[in-house]
Coordinates of C-alpha atoms in Angstrom, one line a residue:
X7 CA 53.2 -38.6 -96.7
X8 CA 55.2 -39.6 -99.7
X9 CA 54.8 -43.3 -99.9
X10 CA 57.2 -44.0 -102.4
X11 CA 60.3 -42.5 -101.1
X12 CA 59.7 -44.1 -97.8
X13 CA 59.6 -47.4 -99.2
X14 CA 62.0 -47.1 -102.1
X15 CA 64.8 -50.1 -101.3
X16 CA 63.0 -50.9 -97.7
X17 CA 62.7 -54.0 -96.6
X18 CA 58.8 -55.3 -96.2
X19 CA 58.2 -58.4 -94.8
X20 CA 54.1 -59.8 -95.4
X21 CA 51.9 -62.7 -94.6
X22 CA 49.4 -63.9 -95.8
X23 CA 50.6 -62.0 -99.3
X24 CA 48.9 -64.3 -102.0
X25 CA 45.6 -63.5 -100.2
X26 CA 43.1 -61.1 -101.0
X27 CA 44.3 -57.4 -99.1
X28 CA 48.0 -59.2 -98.8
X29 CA 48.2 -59.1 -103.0
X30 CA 46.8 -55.6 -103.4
X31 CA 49.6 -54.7 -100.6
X32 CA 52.3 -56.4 -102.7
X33 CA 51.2 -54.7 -105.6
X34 CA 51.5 -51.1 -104.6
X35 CA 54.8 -52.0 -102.4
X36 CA 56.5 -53.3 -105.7
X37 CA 55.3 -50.3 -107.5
X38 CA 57.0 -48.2 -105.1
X39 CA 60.3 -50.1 -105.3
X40 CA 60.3 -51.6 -101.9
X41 CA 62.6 -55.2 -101.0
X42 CA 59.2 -57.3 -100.8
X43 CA 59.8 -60.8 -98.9
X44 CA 56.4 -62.8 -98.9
X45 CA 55.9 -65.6 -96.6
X46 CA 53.6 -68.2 -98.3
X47 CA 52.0 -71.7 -97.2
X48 CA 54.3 -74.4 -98.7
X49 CA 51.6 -76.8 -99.2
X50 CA 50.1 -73.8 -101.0
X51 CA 48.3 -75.4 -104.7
X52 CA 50.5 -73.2 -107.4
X53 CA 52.1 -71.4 -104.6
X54 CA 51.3 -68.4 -105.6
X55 CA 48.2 -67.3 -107.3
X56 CA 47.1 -63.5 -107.1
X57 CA 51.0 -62.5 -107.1
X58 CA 52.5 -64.9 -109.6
X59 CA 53.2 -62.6 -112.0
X60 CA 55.4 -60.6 -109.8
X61 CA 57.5 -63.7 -109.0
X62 CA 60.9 -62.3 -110.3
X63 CA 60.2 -59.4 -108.3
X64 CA 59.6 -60.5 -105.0
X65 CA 61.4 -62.7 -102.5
X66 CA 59.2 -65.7 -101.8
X67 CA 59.5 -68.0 -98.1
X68 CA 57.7 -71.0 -97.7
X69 CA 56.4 -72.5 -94.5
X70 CA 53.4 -72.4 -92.2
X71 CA 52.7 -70.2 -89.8
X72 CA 52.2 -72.6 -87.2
X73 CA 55.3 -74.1 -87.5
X74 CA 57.9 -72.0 -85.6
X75 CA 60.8 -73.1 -87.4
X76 CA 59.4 -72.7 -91.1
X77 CA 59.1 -68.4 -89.3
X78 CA 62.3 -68.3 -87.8
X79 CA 64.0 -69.4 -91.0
X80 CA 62.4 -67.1 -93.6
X81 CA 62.7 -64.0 -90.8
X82 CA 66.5 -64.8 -90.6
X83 CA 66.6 -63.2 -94.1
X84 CA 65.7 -59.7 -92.2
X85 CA 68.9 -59.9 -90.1
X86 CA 71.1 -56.8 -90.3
X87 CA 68.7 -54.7 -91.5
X88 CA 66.5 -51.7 -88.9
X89 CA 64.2 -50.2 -91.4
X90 CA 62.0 -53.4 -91.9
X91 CA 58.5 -53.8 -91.6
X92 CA 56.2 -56.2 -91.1
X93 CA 52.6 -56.5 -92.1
X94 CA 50.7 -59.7 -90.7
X95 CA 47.5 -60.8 -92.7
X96 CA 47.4 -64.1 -93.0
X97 CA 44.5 -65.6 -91.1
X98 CA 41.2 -67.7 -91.7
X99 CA 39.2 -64.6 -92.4
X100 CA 36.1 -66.1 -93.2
X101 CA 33.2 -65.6 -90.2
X102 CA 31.2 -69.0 -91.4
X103 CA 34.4 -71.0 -91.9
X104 CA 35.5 -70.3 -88.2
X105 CA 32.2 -72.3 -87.1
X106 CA 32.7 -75.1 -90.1
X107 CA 36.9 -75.0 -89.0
X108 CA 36.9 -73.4 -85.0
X109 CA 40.5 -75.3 -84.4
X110 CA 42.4 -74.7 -87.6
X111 CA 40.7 -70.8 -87.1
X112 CA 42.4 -70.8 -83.5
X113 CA 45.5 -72.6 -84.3
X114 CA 46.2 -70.0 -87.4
X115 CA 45.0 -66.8 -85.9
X116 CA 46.0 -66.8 -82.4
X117 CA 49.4 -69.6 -82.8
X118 CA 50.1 -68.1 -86.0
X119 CA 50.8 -64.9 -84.5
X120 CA 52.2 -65.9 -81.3
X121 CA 55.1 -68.0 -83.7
X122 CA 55.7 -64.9 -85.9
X123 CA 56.3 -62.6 -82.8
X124 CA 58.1 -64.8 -81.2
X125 CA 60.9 -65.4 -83.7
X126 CA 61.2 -61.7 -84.0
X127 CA 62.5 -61.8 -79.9
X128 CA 64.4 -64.9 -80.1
X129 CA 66.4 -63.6 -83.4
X130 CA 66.7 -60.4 -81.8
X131 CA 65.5 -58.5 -85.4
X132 CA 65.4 -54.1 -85.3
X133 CA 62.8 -53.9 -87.4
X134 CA 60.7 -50.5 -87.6
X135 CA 57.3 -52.0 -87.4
X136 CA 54.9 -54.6 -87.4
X137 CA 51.5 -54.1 -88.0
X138 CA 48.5 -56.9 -87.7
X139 CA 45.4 -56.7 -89.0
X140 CA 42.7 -57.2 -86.8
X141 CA 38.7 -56.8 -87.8
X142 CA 36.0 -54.6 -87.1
X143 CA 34.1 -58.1 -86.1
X144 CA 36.0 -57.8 -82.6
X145 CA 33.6 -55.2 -82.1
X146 CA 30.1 -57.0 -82.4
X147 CA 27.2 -56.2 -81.0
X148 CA 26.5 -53.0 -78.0
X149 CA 26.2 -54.8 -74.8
X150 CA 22.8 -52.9 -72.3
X151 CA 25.5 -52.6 -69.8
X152 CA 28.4 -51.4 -71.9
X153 CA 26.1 -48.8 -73.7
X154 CA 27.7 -45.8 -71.6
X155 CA 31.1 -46.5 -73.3
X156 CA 30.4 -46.1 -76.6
X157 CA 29.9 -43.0 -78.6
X158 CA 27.0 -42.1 -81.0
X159 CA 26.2 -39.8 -84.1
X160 CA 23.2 -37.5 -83.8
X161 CA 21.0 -40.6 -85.7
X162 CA 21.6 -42.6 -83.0
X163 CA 24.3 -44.4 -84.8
X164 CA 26.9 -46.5 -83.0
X165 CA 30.2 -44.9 -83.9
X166 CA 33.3 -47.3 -83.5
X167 CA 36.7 -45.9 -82.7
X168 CA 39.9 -47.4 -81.0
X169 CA 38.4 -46.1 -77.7
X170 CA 35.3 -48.5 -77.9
X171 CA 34.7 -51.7 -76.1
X172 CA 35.0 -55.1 -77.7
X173 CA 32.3 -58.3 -78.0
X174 CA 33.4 -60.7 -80.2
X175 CA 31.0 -62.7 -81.1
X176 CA 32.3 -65.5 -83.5
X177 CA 35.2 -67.8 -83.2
X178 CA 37.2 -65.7 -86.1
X179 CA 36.2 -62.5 -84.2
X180 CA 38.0 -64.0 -81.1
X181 CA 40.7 -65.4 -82.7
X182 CA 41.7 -61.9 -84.4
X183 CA 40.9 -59.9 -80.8
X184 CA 43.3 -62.5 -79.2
X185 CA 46.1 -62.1 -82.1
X186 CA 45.7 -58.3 -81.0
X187 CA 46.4 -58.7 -77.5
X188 CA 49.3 -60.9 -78.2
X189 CA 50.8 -58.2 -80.0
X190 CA 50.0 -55.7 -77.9
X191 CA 51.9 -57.7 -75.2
X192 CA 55.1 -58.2 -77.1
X193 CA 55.1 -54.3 -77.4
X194 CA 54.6 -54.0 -73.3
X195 CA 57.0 -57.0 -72.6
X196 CA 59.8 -56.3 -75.3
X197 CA 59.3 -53.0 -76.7
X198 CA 58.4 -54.0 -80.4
X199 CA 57.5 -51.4 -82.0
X200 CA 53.7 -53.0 -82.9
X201 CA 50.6 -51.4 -84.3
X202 CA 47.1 -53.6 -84.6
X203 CA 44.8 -52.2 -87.4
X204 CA 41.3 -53.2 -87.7
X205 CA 40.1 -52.1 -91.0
X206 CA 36.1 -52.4 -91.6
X207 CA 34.6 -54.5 -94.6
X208 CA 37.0 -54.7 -97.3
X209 CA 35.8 -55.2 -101.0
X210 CA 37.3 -55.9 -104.2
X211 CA 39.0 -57.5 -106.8
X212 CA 40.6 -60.9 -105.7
X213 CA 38.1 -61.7 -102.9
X214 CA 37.3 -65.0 -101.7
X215 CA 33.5 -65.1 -103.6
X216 CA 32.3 -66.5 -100.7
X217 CA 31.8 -62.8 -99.1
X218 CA 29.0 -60.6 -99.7
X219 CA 30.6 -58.9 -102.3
X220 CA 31.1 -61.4 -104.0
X221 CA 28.8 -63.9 -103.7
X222 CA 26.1 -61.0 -104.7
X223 CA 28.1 -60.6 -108.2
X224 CA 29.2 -64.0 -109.1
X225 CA 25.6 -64.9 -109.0
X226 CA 24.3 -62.0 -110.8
X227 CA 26.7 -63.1 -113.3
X228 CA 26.0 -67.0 -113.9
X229 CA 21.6 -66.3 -113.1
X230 CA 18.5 -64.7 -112.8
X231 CA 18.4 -65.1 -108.8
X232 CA 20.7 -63.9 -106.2
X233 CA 20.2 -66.2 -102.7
X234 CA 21.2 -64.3 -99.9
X235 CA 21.2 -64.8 -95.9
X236 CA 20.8 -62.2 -93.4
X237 CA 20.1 -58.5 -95.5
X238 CA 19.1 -56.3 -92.4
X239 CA 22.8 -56.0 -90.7
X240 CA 24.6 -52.8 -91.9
X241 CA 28.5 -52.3 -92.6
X242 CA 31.4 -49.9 -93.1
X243 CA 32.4 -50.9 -96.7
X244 CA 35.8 -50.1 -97.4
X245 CA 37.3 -50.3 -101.0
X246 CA 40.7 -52.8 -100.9
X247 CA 43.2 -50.1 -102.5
X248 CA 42.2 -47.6 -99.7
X249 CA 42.5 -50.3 -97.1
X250 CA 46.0 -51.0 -98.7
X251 CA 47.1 -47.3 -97.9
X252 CA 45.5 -47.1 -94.3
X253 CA 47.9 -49.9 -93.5
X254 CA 50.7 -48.2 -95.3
X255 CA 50.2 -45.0 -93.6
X256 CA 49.8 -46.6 -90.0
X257 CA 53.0 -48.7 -90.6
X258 CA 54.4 -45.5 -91.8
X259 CA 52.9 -43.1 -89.6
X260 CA 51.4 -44.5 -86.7
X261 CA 52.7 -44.6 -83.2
X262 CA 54.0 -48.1 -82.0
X263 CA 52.0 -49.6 -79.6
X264 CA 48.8 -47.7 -80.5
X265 CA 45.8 -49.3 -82.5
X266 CA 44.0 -48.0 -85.3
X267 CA 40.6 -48.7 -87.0
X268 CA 40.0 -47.0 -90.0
X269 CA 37.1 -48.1 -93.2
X270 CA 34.9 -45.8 -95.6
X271 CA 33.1 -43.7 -92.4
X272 CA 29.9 -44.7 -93.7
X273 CA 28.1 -47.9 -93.6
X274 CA 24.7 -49.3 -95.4
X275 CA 22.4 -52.6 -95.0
X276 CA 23.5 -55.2 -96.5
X277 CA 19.8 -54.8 -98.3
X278 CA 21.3 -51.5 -99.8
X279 CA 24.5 -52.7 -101.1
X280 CA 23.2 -55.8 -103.0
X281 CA 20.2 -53.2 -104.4
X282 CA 23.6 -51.1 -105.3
X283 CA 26.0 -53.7 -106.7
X284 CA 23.1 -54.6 -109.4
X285 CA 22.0 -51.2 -110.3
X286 CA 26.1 -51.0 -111.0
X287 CA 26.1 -53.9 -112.3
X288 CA 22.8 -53.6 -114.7
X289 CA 24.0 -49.6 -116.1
X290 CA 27.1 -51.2 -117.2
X291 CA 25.7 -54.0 -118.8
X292 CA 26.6 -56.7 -116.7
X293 CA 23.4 -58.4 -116.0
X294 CA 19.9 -57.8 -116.2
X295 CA 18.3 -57.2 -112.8
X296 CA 18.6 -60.3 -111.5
X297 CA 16.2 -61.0 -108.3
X298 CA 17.2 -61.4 -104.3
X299 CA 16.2 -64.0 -102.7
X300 CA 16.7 -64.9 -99.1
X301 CA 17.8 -67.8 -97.6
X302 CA 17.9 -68.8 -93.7
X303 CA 20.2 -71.4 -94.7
X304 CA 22.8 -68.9 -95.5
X305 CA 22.1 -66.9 -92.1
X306 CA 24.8 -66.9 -89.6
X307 CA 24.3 -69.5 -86.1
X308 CA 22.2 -68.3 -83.6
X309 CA 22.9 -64.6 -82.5
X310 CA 26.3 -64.7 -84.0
X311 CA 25.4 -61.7 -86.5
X312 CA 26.5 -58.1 -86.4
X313 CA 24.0 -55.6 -86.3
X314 CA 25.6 -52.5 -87.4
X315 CA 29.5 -51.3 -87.7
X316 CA 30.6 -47.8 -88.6
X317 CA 33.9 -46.3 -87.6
X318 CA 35.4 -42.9 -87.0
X319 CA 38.8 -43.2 -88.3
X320 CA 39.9 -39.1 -87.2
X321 CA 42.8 -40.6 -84.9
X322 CA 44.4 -42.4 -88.2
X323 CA 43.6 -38.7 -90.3
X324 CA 44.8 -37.0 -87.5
X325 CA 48.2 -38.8 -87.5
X326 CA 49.3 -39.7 -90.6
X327 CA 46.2 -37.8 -93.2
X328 CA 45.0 -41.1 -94.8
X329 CA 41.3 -41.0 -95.8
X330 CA 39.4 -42.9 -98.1
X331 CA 39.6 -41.9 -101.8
X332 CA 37.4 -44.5 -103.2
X333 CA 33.5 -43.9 -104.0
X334 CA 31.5 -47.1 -103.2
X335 CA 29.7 -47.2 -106.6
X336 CA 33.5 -46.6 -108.6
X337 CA 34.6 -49.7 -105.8
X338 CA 31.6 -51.6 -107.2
X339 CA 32.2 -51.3 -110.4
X340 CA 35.8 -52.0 -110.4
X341 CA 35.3 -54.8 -108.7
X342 CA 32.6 -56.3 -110.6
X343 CA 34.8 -56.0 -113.9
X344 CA 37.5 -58.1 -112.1
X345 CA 35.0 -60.9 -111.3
X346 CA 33.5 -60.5 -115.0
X347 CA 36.4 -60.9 -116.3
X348 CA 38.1 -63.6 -114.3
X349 CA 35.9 -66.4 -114.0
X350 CA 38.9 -69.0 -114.0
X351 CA 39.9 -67.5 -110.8
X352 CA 36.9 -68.0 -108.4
X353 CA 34.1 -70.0 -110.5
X354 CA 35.6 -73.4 -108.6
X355 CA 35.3 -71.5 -104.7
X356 CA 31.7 -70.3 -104.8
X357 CA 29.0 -71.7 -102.2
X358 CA 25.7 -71.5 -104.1
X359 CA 26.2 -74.5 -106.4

């Protein structure tokens, strides 16, 4: 799939676009020419933040998602146009914040959504497709009784596809499963042309510090001890430029109506991937094997926690032939340099002072 003459001069519409995934999108959608319109928070500090240097070359809305007038005014702007798309990422993504924040979570996952489909009906908008980003959390843990319906890799391995059953098991999870459904519906009830993704574990340069990624490297960074909670669950980690591409090629690609979940096809204890992110970290001289420590204070409530995810992505390949390009220790160390570098950017947001 050539990317860049499919987006040259298109119209691309994007929440949550000053956010961690939703920058990296803008970035590559501006380096292949597109007609970017970002939809920002207008109570946003700054305004903009990871895309401010692209200001001249971006078309910026400001509102709130949960405000259906503040969406129907900056969609207007698509009017007359039957190429668009749309990519929905804004959301309270943070699993711990849902339980700290459960009604803003709801309010801006599931109302958000609901707003920003809605105004595409009422201003009747031919847009080409609208893709929102659910997460592999929908997923959560294998149910006894549901065991029958998923499918499994000769290690005995639980291997996620768009065919598997769902059990969210925190408030965000919920919240993103719901915004899923809603879309879904709006393609049953009004013939959208709608695609959910759910991509597993993004990492990389930009992320809130608060997320294992970065909490692990922010604290290698600034001392000798890294706390962490829970180190036994294991995840799919999925480099953010690759992510960026799966949800170009399904908006591209993919078949409206249909979901797709796609990540790295390989996942690793969260144990591992600190042990990996400082050996990274200590060959290229970032730190000097700085010690792990755990913390039951940092563990999620109750049974809230994910064992294991791991997804089979062959429908996405088979469509559309996206696949991951990024190694996890090339990942790592990319997006340790941005952190290292930085500072100014998340030394304020980090929970472990």
């Amino acid at each position: 799939m050539n990317l860049r003459s499919e987006l040259a001069d298109r119209p691309v519409f994007i929440t949550g676009a000053d956010g961690f995934i939703g920058s990296h999108l803008v970035d590559r959608l501006i380096e292949y020419e597109a007609d970017v319109h970002v939809f920002v928070r207008a109570t946003s500090s700054g305004e903009l933040n990871n895309i401010r240097y692209l200001r001249d070359e971006i078309t910026v809305h400001r509102g709130d998602l949960r405000d259906k007038h503040s969406v129907d005014e900056a969609l207007r702007s698509l009017e007359g146009h039957s190429d668009t798309l749309i990519f929905h990422l804004a959301a309270q993504a943070h699993v711990g914040e849902s339980w700290d924040r459960p009604y803003e979570t709801v309010d801006t996952n599931i109302t958000g959504t609901l707003n920003l489909l809605q105004s595409v009906v009422d201003l009747d908008l031919d847009i080409a497709k609208f893709d929102t980003a659910g997460t592999s959390e929908e997923y959560g843990n294998v149910k006894e009784e549901m065991i029958g319906k998923h499918e499994f890799e000769e290690d005995g391995r639980v291997l996620l596809s768009e065919r598997s059953p769902v059990n969210p098991t925190s408030i965000y999870a919920t919240s993103k499963l719901a915004a899923d459904f809603l879309t879904m519906n709006y393609n049953d009830a009004y013939g959208l042309p709608t695609v959910t993704t759910r991509m597993f574990n993004n990492y990389g340069p930009r992320q809130n510090p608060r997320y294992i990624t970065g909490t692990i490297i922010t604290q290698a960074l600034e001392r000798e001890i890294v706390e962490l909670g829970n180190l036994t669950p294991k995840r799919d980690m999925c480099y953010v430029a690759d992510g960026v591409s799966g949800h170009l090629h399904v908006a591209l690609g993919g078949s409206a109506g249909e979901q797709y979940v796609y990540g790295h096809g390989e996942n690793i204890s969260m144990q591992r991937w600190a042990d990996t992110i400082l050996e990274v970290g200590s060959e290229h001289g970032y730190w000097d094997n700085p010690e792990i420590v755990q913390d039951e204070d940092r563990f999620r409530p109750g049974d809230s926690d994910v064992e294991e995810l791991l997804v089979g992505y062959e429908k996405l390949y088979e469509e559309t032939g996206w696949e991951p390009k990024v190694s996890w220790r090339e990942g790592i160390r990319r997006t340790i340099d941005w952190y290292a570098n930085n500072s100014e950017s998340w030394y304020g947001r980090v929970d472990w002072r």
